[in-house]
Amino acid sequence: MYQKDVTAEEKQELDEALQREIQAAFRTDEIRRSQPAPQDEMRAGMSYFHETIWNGLPKFLRRVDTALKGIGVKERLPHDVPLIQFSSWMGGDRDGNPRVTPDVTRDVCLLARLMAANLYYSQIEDLMFELSMWRCSDELKQRVAILEAQTKKESKHYTEFWKHIPPNEPFRVLLGNMRDKLYNTRERMRQLLANGKSDINLEDTFTEKSQILEPLELCHRSLCETGDKPIADGSLLDFMRQVSCFGLSLVKLDIRQESDRHTDVLDTITNYLGIGSYRDWSEEQRQDWLLSELRGRRPLFGPDMPTTEEVKDVLDTFKVIAELPEDCFGAYIISMATAPSDVLAVELLQRESHIPTPLRVVPLFEKLADLESAPATLSRLFSIDWYLSRINGKQEVMIGYSDSGKDAGRLSAAWQMFKAQEDLVKVAKQYEVRLTMFHGRGGTVGRGGGPTHLAILSQPPDTINGSLRVTIQGEVIEQSFGEEHLCFRTLQRFTAATLEHGMNPPIAPEPEWRDLMDFMAVIATDEYRSIVFKNPRFVEYFRTATPELEYGRMNIGSRPSKRKPSGGIESLRAIPWIFAWTQTRFHLPVWLGLGAALKQALEAGPGNFDTLSRMYDLWPFFRVTIDLVEMVFAKGDPRIAELYDNLLVPEELKPLGEELREKYNETKSHLLKIARHTDILQGNPTLKQRLRLREPVITALNVQQAFTLKKMREQTGQGTQSESPKSTKPASDPVTLNPTTEFAPGLEDTMIITMKGIAAGIQNTG
């Protein structure tokens, strides 16, 4: 629009197009009126592959080729060894989500394969337009001749079919055959989704990634042999890399289930067999029985075994894994893993379900105690000959940032994860196993979030070794992959940080630093738990001082906010836990415990200030930990939290809020002292300015939300008796949009819009 060569007519047309976009945005309801199904989440997530990742990946790999060429490496990256791979939990994460059923998992897998076939079909048509050359290798000529002979024999309409592709265009002949087979592949997936069956023979479709790569590789070889290597290394090479990365399923679906659900299944089986209750057995008894069954061949149960709905759901999930193509799935992740038997249990259930190629089993250690025992768990597994043979020298372990932080506070959780990774690597080296760490990071600092580059560089030495897995949460996927240039930058940061960590690893902490961190972690955990879990007033304060109870009205996702309907903070998921404190700009899970730890560390010895300062200057892990908390303080405002207290919290709970705000200010003071800053974000003026510009708008939304929550709770009998403003006349549009709300017209819509606005302003949800 602002280019000099734009004509007056073109500018007018651009103005009108911009007006249409703005008007369409204003006329679109910004509130999701119903909870999305897992399939809806999958479609939304997969749209990023279609819009940005599909084209962004080959562009990034081409840039890597250019960088390698710049340092004297003549060969391009091999197309059949994907540098980056994508997986998904959408439709596979059934941990505490009853809406993710075996049928949902099947539908999601078929839908992903349909999307992949659509993308491949479109790409093949583009290649057919591009590869018009007549000159080719003898190998390609022979393949085309075979295709012609087969088609003459099988098709009654040979003449009509071939007249569209002249015989002197061999590449188009081969690609045309692929296009027809992709059409069948796409239609078969469509029929299976619609009817559960298809009249298209499996032999007439692509069933493996290698079946697509082989003819593409033939085209590439032919072009190279006939002097057309620049053409071969263009769109054709990009497509070969896309096929190698995405496969026929676009993304591999990880299955996640809670360990206790597997215990229920095995308890049902042992009771059916009349050998006792698996749940009541000791860990040693469980391992002995599991290993004896894994080494044997007898079936454990028949169709007459009585099951509950929950047990049947787990068994049916394994059946779906067995039925679908193996490239649909990635890992089987066990949440709340605590012991070796949790891993062996899944291995046994996979064998019992006759899964042709069992999924790799990944324990997820989440609670502080589980992280502490994780090295011993892995050591025991590696000491089992059967298991060591099963994993073939490779093991993946996932560590959970969200639940560990909710369990012990962020400082203690971060330090325990650091130590656990070090010990896990030592165990893996002892047994000569290649270990891949899977980092279950959330979008916020309280759930392990933060700048990607810094997060990777702050990991312990020797824990990455050229490969790692990380989660990109739905709440921040737009920031990472919303535009093609963002996709490129995200891939660039992951790759650069991984390489830098390997070639220039961070220093190992000195013994003195370790001792001080151990000391502070104990204090931080005690402080955190004394308030969150042991203070009888805390749960009620949390639920009245924050919009936690109203969180579910946003319909953010398909999963319930709690693993179990009843229960307190323990059963609450990390996302609503962090979300609630983020909305009030208090961010309690991030800093609680840190202030007490720093204070006692400074008081414990006169030299500890210098030690902490050296840790901040020289140790990436400690510096990143402190800097991220400082960034959260820049987004926080205890005065806003006080406003919520004054409007929403009963009088008898207000002293607790005052106590917490004192701890907030104390923590902030100690943090600035350690960082040797006179003001928050002193070392990051750019971010400080951006936050300063957004702060007035966010504050206005906070004030509106606090008063809206007060009126909503008063109508349900949960409010306090404080005065609210008199200008509460609702807008007319929300009345029409949400006429069935139990609140006064406009209140619920206002509350939801303020939640979304605050999250957008702070750039975090949960």
Short mmCIF file of C-alpha atoms in Angstrom, two decimals, residues 9-10 14 20 33 41 110 123 260 263-264 368 374 383 428 445 448 466 515 585 616 627 674 715 732 748 759:
data_model
loop_
_atom_site.label_atom_id
_atom_site.label_comp_id
_atom_site.label_asym_id
_atom_site.label_seq_id
_atom_site.Cartn_x
_atom_site.Cartn_y
_atom_site.Cartn_z
CA GLU A 9 -6.67 2.79 -8.37
CA GLU A 10 -4.56 0.05 -6.77
CA LEU A 14 -6.13 -2.12 -1.20
CA ARG A 20 -13.25 -5.80 4.43
CA ARG A 33 -19.69 -20.76 22.36
CA GLU A 41 -8.50 -29.30 18.07
CA LEU A 110 -7.31 -41.14 9.25
CA GLN A 123 2.61 -31.10 -4.89
CA ASP A 260 -2.92 -45.64 37.10
CA THR A 263 -2.73 -50.52 36.75
CA ASP A 264 -6.53 -50.84 36.60
CA LEU A 368 9.42 -33.85 42.51
CA ALA A 374 13.89 -41.35 37.85
CA SER A 383 19.54 -53.97 34.14
CA ALA A 428 22.41 -44.24 30.01
CA VAL A 445 7.39 -19.50 32.82
CA GLY A 448 8.69 -24.25 31.95
CA GLY A 466 22.49 -33.43 18.94
CA ASP A 515 25.50 -27.04 47.61
CA ARG A 585 -1.05 -10.46 37.26
CA TYR A 616 24.30 -15.47 37.80
CA ASP A 627 15.97 -13.68 34.27
CA ILE A 674 21.31 -10.85 42.99
CA GLN A 715 -25.82 -13.35 41.24
CA SER A 732 -26.81 -5.17 23.37
CA GLU A 748 -20.34 -13.59 30.90
CA ALA A 759 -3.84 -13.28 27.96
#
